[in-house]
């Protein structure tokens, strides 16, 4: 069996990657789904699609963060 060797220069990289990935997921979810909600809101005239898109984007981003780093 091969064991994963830990190098001293790699110790902080996992934490740094997670520290940048989590806000990136949250912002991209808000921008993507909030933007889609805003476009749908402009197209249909129903103002409620923008906050629904924002909330959906944050919820999906939190789920992705949990799947990637929570286990």
PDB file of N, CA and C in Angstrom:
ATOM      1  N   UNK A   1       0.833  -1.174   0.000  1.00  0.00           N
ATOM      2  CA  UNK A   1       0.000   0.000   0.000  1.00  0.00           C
ATOM      3  C   UNK A   1       0.878   1.237   0.000  1.00  0.00           C
ATOM      4  N   UNK A   2       0.488   2.199  -0.765  1.00  0.00           N
ATOM      5  CA  UNK A   2       1.251   3.446  -0.798  1.00  0.00           C
ATOM      6  C   UNK A   2       0.631   4.442   0.179  1.00  0.00           C
ATOM      7  N   UNK A   3       1.486   5.081   0.914  1.00  0.00           N
ATOM      8  CA  UNK A   3       1.026   6.086   1.849  1.00  0.00           C
ATOM      9  C   UNK A   3       1.284   7.459   1.262  1.00  0.00           C
ATOM     10  N   UNK A   4       0.386   8.363   1.543  1.00  0.00           N
ATOM     11  CA  UNK A   4       0.543   9.716   1.054  1.00  0.00           C
ATOM     12  C   UNK A   4       1.554  10.440   1.931  1.00  0.00           C
ATOM     13  N   UNK A   5       2.615  10.919   1.328  1.00  0.00           N
ATOM     14  CA  UNK A   5       3.644  11.619   2.079  1.00  0.00           C
ATOM     15  C   UNK A   5       3.282  13.095   2.187  1.00  0.00           C
ATOM     16  N   UNK A   6       3.433  13.615   3.357  1.00  0.00           N
ATOM     17  CA  UNK A   6       3.137  15.017   3.602  1.00  0.00           C
ATOM     18  C   UNK A   6       4.428  15.811   3.540  1.00  0.00           C
ATOM     19  N   UNK A   7       4.452  16.751   2.639  1.00  0.00           N
ATOM     20  CA  UNK A   7       5.614  17.610   2.521  1.00  0.00           C
ATOM     21  C   UNK A   7       5.379  18.865   3.346  1.00  0.00           C
ATOM     22  N   UNK A   8       6.413  19.433   3.926  1.00  0.00           N
ATOM     23  CA  UNK A   8       6.232  20.626   4.761  1.00  0.00           C
ATOM     24  C   UNK A   8       5.625  21.812   4.011  1.00  0.00           C
ATOM     25  N   UNK A   9       5.925  21.961   2.735  1.00  0.00           N
ATOM     26  CA  UNK A   9       5.393  23.107   1.999  1.00  0.00           C
ATOM     27  C   UNK A   9       3.920  22.944   1.639  1.00  0.00           C
ATOM     28  N   UNK A  10       3.366  21.739   1.765  1.00  0.00           N
ATOM     29  CA  UNK A  10       1.960  21.492   1.445  1.00  0.00           C
ATOM     30  C   UNK A  10       1.034  21.620   2.649  1.00  0.00           C
ATOM     31  N   UNK A  11       1.565  21.848   3.841  1.00  0.00           N
ATOM     32  CA  UNK A  11       0.735  21.832   5.040  1.00  0.00           C
ATOM     33  C   UNK A  11      -0.375  22.879   5.015  1.00  0.00           C
ATOM     34  N   UNK A  12      -0.094  24.088   4.603  1.00  0.00           N
ATOM     35  CA  UNK A  12      -1.099  25.139   4.642  1.00  0.00           C
ATOM     36  C   UNK A  12      -1.906  25.285   3.376  1.00  0.00           C
ATOM     37  N   UNK A  13      -1.587  24.541   2.347  1.00  0.00           N
ATOM     38  CA  UNK A  13      -2.263  24.723   1.064  1.00  0.00           C
ATOM     39  C   UNK A  13      -3.707  24.258   1.084  1.00  0.00           C
ATOM     40  N   UNK A  14      -4.007  23.186   1.769  1.00  0.00           N
ATOM     41  CA  UNK A  14      -5.391  22.717   1.820  1.00  0.00           C
ATOM     42  C   UNK A  14      -6.278  23.748   2.489  1.00  0.00           C
ATOM     43  N   UNK A  15      -5.814  24.319   3.588  1.00  0.00           N
ATOM     44  CA  UNK A  15      -6.600  25.331   4.274  1.00  0.00           C
ATOM     45  C   UNK A  15      -6.745  26.582   3.421  1.00  0.00           C
ATOM     46  N   UNK A  16      -5.668  26.989   2.749  1.00  0.00           N
ATOM     47  CA  UNK A  16      -5.722  28.177   1.897  1.00  0.00           C
ATOM     48  C   UNK A  16      -6.659  27.954   0.714  1.00  0.00           C
ATOM     49  N   UNK A  17      -6.614  26.756   0.148  1.00  0.00           N
ATOM     50  CA  UNK A  17      -7.529  26.460  -0.958  1.00  0.00           C
ATOM     51  C   UNK A  17      -8.976  26.510  -0.502  1.00  0.00           C
ATOM     52  N   UNK A  18      -9.264  25.957   0.662  1.00  0.00           N
ATOM     53  CA  UNK A  18     -10.625  25.986   1.188  1.00  0.00           C
ATOM     54  C   UNK A  18     -11.040  27.411   1.538  1.00  0.00           C
ATOM     55  N   UNK A  19     -10.106  28.183   2.067  1.00  0.00           N
ATOM     56  CA  UNK A  19     -10.424  29.554   2.454  1.00  0.00           C
ATOM     57  C   UNK A  19     -10.777  30.407   1.241  1.00  0.00           C
ATOM     58  N   UNK A  20     -10.220  30.105   0.084  1.00  0.00           N
ATOM     59  CA  UNK A  20     -10.574  30.844  -1.132  1.00  0.00           C
ATOM     60  C   UNK A  20     -11.759  30.212  -1.850  1.00  0.00           C
ATOM     61  N   UNK A  21     -11.944  28.919  -1.735  1.00  0.00           N
ATOM     62  CA  UNK A  21     -13.012  28.238  -2.467  1.00  0.00           C
ATOM     63  C   UNK A  21     -14.396  28.527  -1.894  1.00  0.00           C
ATOM     64  N   UNK A  22     -14.508  28.571  -0.587  1.00  0.00           N
ATOM     65  CA  UNK A  22     -15.819  28.750   0.030  1.00  0.00           C
ATOM     66  C   UNK A  22     -16.436  30.097  -0.362  1.00  0.00           C
ATOM     67  N   UNK A  23     -15.749  31.233  -0.199  1.00  0.00           N
ATOM     68  CA  UNK A  23     -16.371  32.489  -0.644  1.00  0.00           C
ATOM     69  C   UNK A  23     -16.594  32.535  -2.157  1.00  0.00           C
ATOM     70  N   UNK A  24     -15.740  31.861  -2.904  1.00  0.00           N
ATOM     71  CA  UNK A  24     -15.918  31.835  -4.358  1.00  0.00           C
ATOM     72  C   UNK A  24     -17.198  31.097  -4.735  1.00  0.00           C
ATOM     73  N   UNK A  25     -17.455  29.982  -4.085  1.00  0.00           N
ATOM     74  CA  UNK A  25     -18.702  29.267  -4.330  1.00  0.00           C
ATOM     75  C   UNK A  25     -19.904  30.138  -3.976  1.00  0.00           C
ATOM     76  N   UNK A  26     -19.843  30.802  -2.824  1.00  0.00           N
ATOM     77  CA  UNK A  26     -20.976  31.619  -2.389  1.00  0.00           C
ATOM     78  C   UNK A  26     -21.222  32.788  -3.338  1.00  0.00           C
ATOM     79  N   UNK A  27     -20.168  33.480  -3.716  1.00  0.00           N
ATOM     80  CA  UNK A  27     -20.335  34.618  -4.624  1.00  0.00           C
ATOM     81  C   UNK A  27     -20.798  34.177  -6.011  1.00  0.00           C
ATOM     82  N   UNK A  28     -20.223  33.114  -6.513  1.00  0.00           N
ATOM     83  CA  UNK A  28     -20.626  32.672  -7.854  1.00  0.00           C
ATOM     84  C   UNK A  28     -22.066  32.168  -7.869  1.00  0.00           C
ATOM     85  N   UNK A  29     -22.491  31.516  -6.793  1.00  0.00           N
ATOM     86  CA  UNK A  29     -23.889  31.080  -6.712  1.00  0.00           C
ATOM     87  C   UNK A  29     -24.843  32.256  -6.682  1.00  0.00           C
ATOM     88  N   UNK A  30     -24.492  33.278  -5.895  1.00  0.00           N
ATOM     89  CA  UNK A  30     -25.336  34.465  -5.833  1.00  0.00           C
ATOM     90  C   UNK A  30     -25.364  35.191  -7.174  1.00  0.00           C
ATOM     91  N   UNK A  31     -24.223  35.316  -7.819  1.00  0.00           N
ATOM     92  CA  UNK A  31     -24.164  36.037  -9.096  1.00  0.00           C
ATOM     93  C   UNK A  31     -24.899  35.271 -10.192  1.00  0.00           C
ATOM     94  N   UNK A  32     -24.657  33.971 -10.266  1.00  0.00           N
ATOM     95  CA  UNK A  32     -25.263  33.178 -11.331  1.00  0.00           C
ATOM     96  C   UNK A  32     -26.779  33.087 -11.182  1.00  0.00           C
ATOM     97  N   UNK A  33     -27.243  32.631 -10.028  1.00  0.00           N
ATOM     98  CA  UNK A  33     -28.676  32.449  -9.852  1.00  0.00           C
ATOM     99  C   UNK A  33     -29.397  33.762  -9.590  1.00  0.00           C
ATOM    100  N   UNK A  34     -28.723  34.705  -8.937  1.00  0.00           N
ATOM    101  CA  UNK A  34     -29.319  36.031  -8.781  1.00  0.00           C
ATOM    102  C   UNK A  34     -29.456  36.731 -10.115  1.00  0.00           C
ATOM    103  N   UNK A  35     -28.440  36.581 -10.972  1.00  0.00           N
ATOM    104  CA  UNK A  35     -28.524  37.158 -12.318  1.00  0.00           C
ATOM    105  C   UNK A  35     -29.615  36.512 -13.147  1.00  0.00           C
ATOM    106  N   UNK A  36     -29.733  35.202 -13.036  1.00  0.00           N
ATOM    107  CA  UNK A  36     -30.811  34.512 -13.762  1.00  0.00           C
ATOM    108  C   UNK A  36     -32.174  34.962 -13.243  1.00  0.00           C
ATOM    109  N   UNK A  37     -32.288  35.137 -11.934  1.00  0.00           N
ATOM    110  CA  UNK A  37     -33.539  35.641 -11.364  1.00  0.00           C
ATOM    111  C   UNK A  37     -33.830  37.067 -11.795  1.00  0.00           C
ATOM    112  N   UNK A  38     -32.789  37.884 -11.873  1.00  0.00           N
ATOM    113  CA  UNK A  38     -32.964  39.261 -12.325  1.00  0.00           C
ATOM    114  C   UNK A  38     -33.420  39.312 -13.786  1.00  0.00           C
ATOM    115  N   UNK A  39     -32.788  38.486 -14.631  1.00  0.00           N
ATOM    116  CA  UNK A  39     -33.205  38.437 -16.029  1.00  0.00           C
ATOM    117  C   UNK A  39     -34.646  37.946 -16.165  1.00  0.00           C
ATOM    118  N   UNK A  40     -34.978  36.917 -15.413  1.00  0.00           N
ATOM    119  CA  UNK A  40     -36.350  36.404 -15.444  1.00  0.00           C
ATOM    120  C   UNK A  40     -37.326  37.451 -14.917  1.00  0.00           C
ATOM    121  N   UNK A  41     -36.900  38.201 -13.920  1.00  0.00           N
ATOM    122  CA  UNK A  41     -37.726  39.266 -13.372  1.00  0.00           C
ATOM    123  C   UNK A  41     -37.965  40.373 -14.401  1.00  0.00           C
ATOM    124  N   UNK A  42     -36.912  40.740 -15.120  1.00  0.00           N
ATOM    125  CA  UNK A  42     -37.058  41.765 -16.159  1.00  0.00           C
ATOM    126  C   UNK A  42     -37.941  41.263 -17.306  1.00  0.00           C
ATOM    127  N   UNK A  43     -37.820  39.987 -17.620  1.00  0.00           N
ATOM    128  CA  UNK A  43     -38.561  39.426 -18.731  1.00  0.00           C
ATOM    129  C   UNK A  43     -40.053  39.304 -18.419  1.00  0.00           C
ATOM    130  N   UNK A  44     -40.371  38.843 -17.197  1.00  0.00           N
ATOM    131  CA  UNK A  44     -41.770  38.597 -16.845  1.00  0.00           C
ATOM    132  C   UNK A  44     -42.425  39.760 -16.109  1.00  0.00           C
ATOM    133  N   UNK A  45     -41.632  40.626 -15.501  1.00  0.00           N
ATOM    134  CA  UNK A  45     -42.198  41.731 -14.729  1.00  0.00           C
ATOM    135  C   UNK A  45     -42.508  41.370 -13.287  1.00  0.00           C
ATOM    136  N   UNK A  46     -42.216  40.166 -12.865  1.00  0.00           N
ATOM    137  CA  UNK A  46     -42.441  39.725 -11.486  1.00  0.00           C
ATOM    138  C   UNK A  46     -41.154  39.967 -10.705  1.00  0.00           C
ATOM    139  N   UNK A  47     -41.214  40.847  -9.717  1.00  0.00           N
ATOM    140  CA  UNK A  47     -40.023  41.271  -8.992  1.00  0.00           C
ATOM    141  C   UNK A  47     -39.494  40.170  -8.058  1.00  0.00           C
ATOM    142  N   UNK A  48     -40.301  39.208  -7.709  1.00  0.00           N
ATOM    143  CA  UNK A  48     -39.934  38.195  -6.723  1.00  0.00           C
ATOM    144  C   UNK A  48     -38.878  37.214  -7.218  1.00  0.00           C
ATOM    145  N   UNK A  49     -38.618  37.174  -8.519  1.00  0.00           N
ATOM    146  CA  UNK A  49     -37.652  36.201  -9.028  1.00  0.00           C
ATOM    147  C   UNK A  49     -36.214  36.527  -8.628  1.00  0.00           C
ATOM    148  N   UNK A  50     -35.898  37.810  -8.446  1.00  0.00           N
ATOM    149  CA  UNK A  50     -34.528  38.179  -8.076  1.00  0.00           C
ATOM    150  C   UNK A  50     -34.163  37.658  -6.685  1.00  0.00           C
ATOM    151  N   UNK A  51     -34.942  37.936  -5.635  1.00  0.00           N
ATOM    152  CA  UNK A  51     -34.566  37.371  -4.328  1.00  0.00           C
ATOM    153  C   UNK A  51     -34.658  35.845  -4.277  1.00  0.00           C
ATOM    154  N   UNK A  52     -35.573  35.280  -5.028  1.00  0.00           N
ATOM    155  CA  UNK A  52     -35.659  33.813  -5.077  1.00  0.00           C
ATOM    156  C   UNK A  52     -34.389  33.243  -5.697  1.00  0.00           C
ATOM    157  N   UNK A  53     -33.909  33.863  -6.760  1.00  0.00           N
ATOM    158  CA  UNK A  53     -32.674  33.417  -7.391  1.00  0.00           C
ATOM    159  C   UNK A  53     -31.480  33.566  -6.468  1.00  0.00           C
ATOM    160  N   UNK A  54     -31.411  34.675  -5.727  1.00  0.00           N
ATOM    161  CA  UNK A  54     -30.311  34.877  -4.781  1.00  0.00           C
ATOM    162  C   UNK A  54     -30.324  33.817  -3.683  1.00  0.00           C
ATOM    163  N   UNK A  55     -31.484  33.575  -3.123  1.00  0.00           N
ATOM    164  CA  UNK A  55     -31.600  32.585  -2.046  1.00  0.00           C
ATOM    165  C   UNK A  55     -31.285  31.182  -2.565  1.00  0.00           C
ATOM    166  N   UNK A  56     -31.778  30.870  -3.747  1.00  0.00           N
ATOM    167  CA  UNK A  56     -31.495  29.563  -4.343  1.00  0.00           C
ATOM    168  C   UNK A  56     -29.999  29.407  -4.618  1.00  0.00           C
ATOM    169  N   UNK A  57     -29.356  30.460  -5.108  1.00  0.00           N
ATOM    170  CA  UNK A  57     -27.923  30.410  -5.370  1.00  0.00           C
ATOM    171  C   UNK A  57     -27.107  30.205  -4.117  1.00  0.00           C
ATOM    172  N   UNK A  58     -27.462  30.893  -3.036  1.00  0.00           N
ATOM    173  CA  UNK A  58     -26.740  30.718  -1.774  1.00  0.00           C
ATOM    174  C   UNK A  58     -26.972  29.319  -1.224  1.00  0.00           C
ATOM    175  N   UNK A  59     -28.202  28.835  -1.305  1.00  0.00           N
ATOM    176  CA  UNK A  59     -28.509  27.499  -0.783  1.00  0.00           C
ATOM    177  C   UNK A  59     -27.739  26.421  -1.545  1.00  0.00           C
ATOM    178  N   UNK A  60     -27.689  26.529  -2.852  1.00  0.00           N
ATOM    179  CA  UNK A  60     -26.944  25.542  -3.632  1.00  0.00           C
ATOM    180  C   UNK A  60     -25.442  25.649  -3.384  1.00  0.00           C
ATOM    181  N   UNK A  61     -24.945  26.859  -3.185  1.00  0.00           N
ATOM    182  CA  UNK A  61     -23.519  27.030  -2.896  1.00  0.00           C
ATOM    183  C   UNK A  61     -23.166  26.434  -1.532  1.00  0.00           C
ATOM    184  N   UNK A  62     -24.014  26.632  -0.552  1.00  0.00           N
ATOM    185  CA  UNK A  62     -23.768  26.048   0.771  1.00  0.00           C
ATOM    186  C   UNK A  62     -23.790  24.524   0.678  1.00  0.00           C
ATOM    187  N   UNK A  63     -24.702  23.992  -0.110  1.00  0.00           N
ATOM    188  CA  UNK A  63     -24.751  22.541  -0.306  1.00  0.00           C
ATOM    189  C   UNK A  63     -23.465  22.037  -0.956  1.00  0.00           C
ATOM    190  N   UNK A  64     -22.976  22.739  -1.971  1.00  0.00           N
ATOM    191  CA  UNK A  64     -21.733  22.326  -2.617  1.00  0.00           C
ATOM    192  C   UNK A  64     -20.541  22.401  -1.671  1.00  0.00           C
ATOM    193  N   UNK A  65     -20.503  23.430  -0.841  1.00  0.00           N
ATOM    194  CA  UNK A  65     -19.418  23.554   0.138  1.00  0.00           C
ATOM    195  C   UNK A  65     -19.489  22.405   1.139  1.00  0.00           C
ATOM    196  N   UNK A  66     -20.698  22.076   1.572  1.00  0.00           N
ATOM    197  CA  UNK A  66     -20.858  20.956   2.502  1.00  0.00           C
ATOM    198  C   UNK A  66     -20.406  19.647   1.870  1.00  0.00           C
ATOM    199  N   UNK A  67     -20.786  19.423   0.608  1.00  0.00           N
ATOM    200  CA  UNK A  67     -20.380  18.187  -0.074  1.00  0.00           C
ATOM    201  C   UNK A  67     -18.883  18.096  -0.254  1.00  0.00           C
ATOM    202  N   UNK A  68     -18.230  19.230  -0.509  1.00  0.00           N
ATOM    203  CA  UNK A  68     -16.809  19.196  -0.785  1.00  0.00           C
ATOM    204  C   UNK A  68     -15.966  19.184   0.482  1.00  0.00           C
ATOM    205  N   UNK A  69     -16.316  19.984   1.475  1.00  0.00           N
ATOM    206  CA  UNK A  69     -15.463  20.142   2.656  1.00  0.00           C
ATOM    207  C   UNK A  69     -16.079  19.617   3.952  1.00  0.00           C
ATOM    208  N   UNK A  70     -17.352  19.295   3.960  1.00  0.00           N
ATOM    209  CA  UNK A  70     -18.015  18.910   5.197  1.00  0.00           C
ATOM    210  C   UNK A  70     -17.844  17.474   5.583  1.00  0.00           C
ATOM    211  N   UNK A  71     -17.423  16.651   4.679  1.00  0.00           N
ATOM    212  CA  UNK A  71     -17.319  15.229   4.994  1.00  0.00           C
ATOM    213  C   UNK A  71     -15.921  14.828   5.330  1.00  0.00           C
TER     214      UNK A  71
END
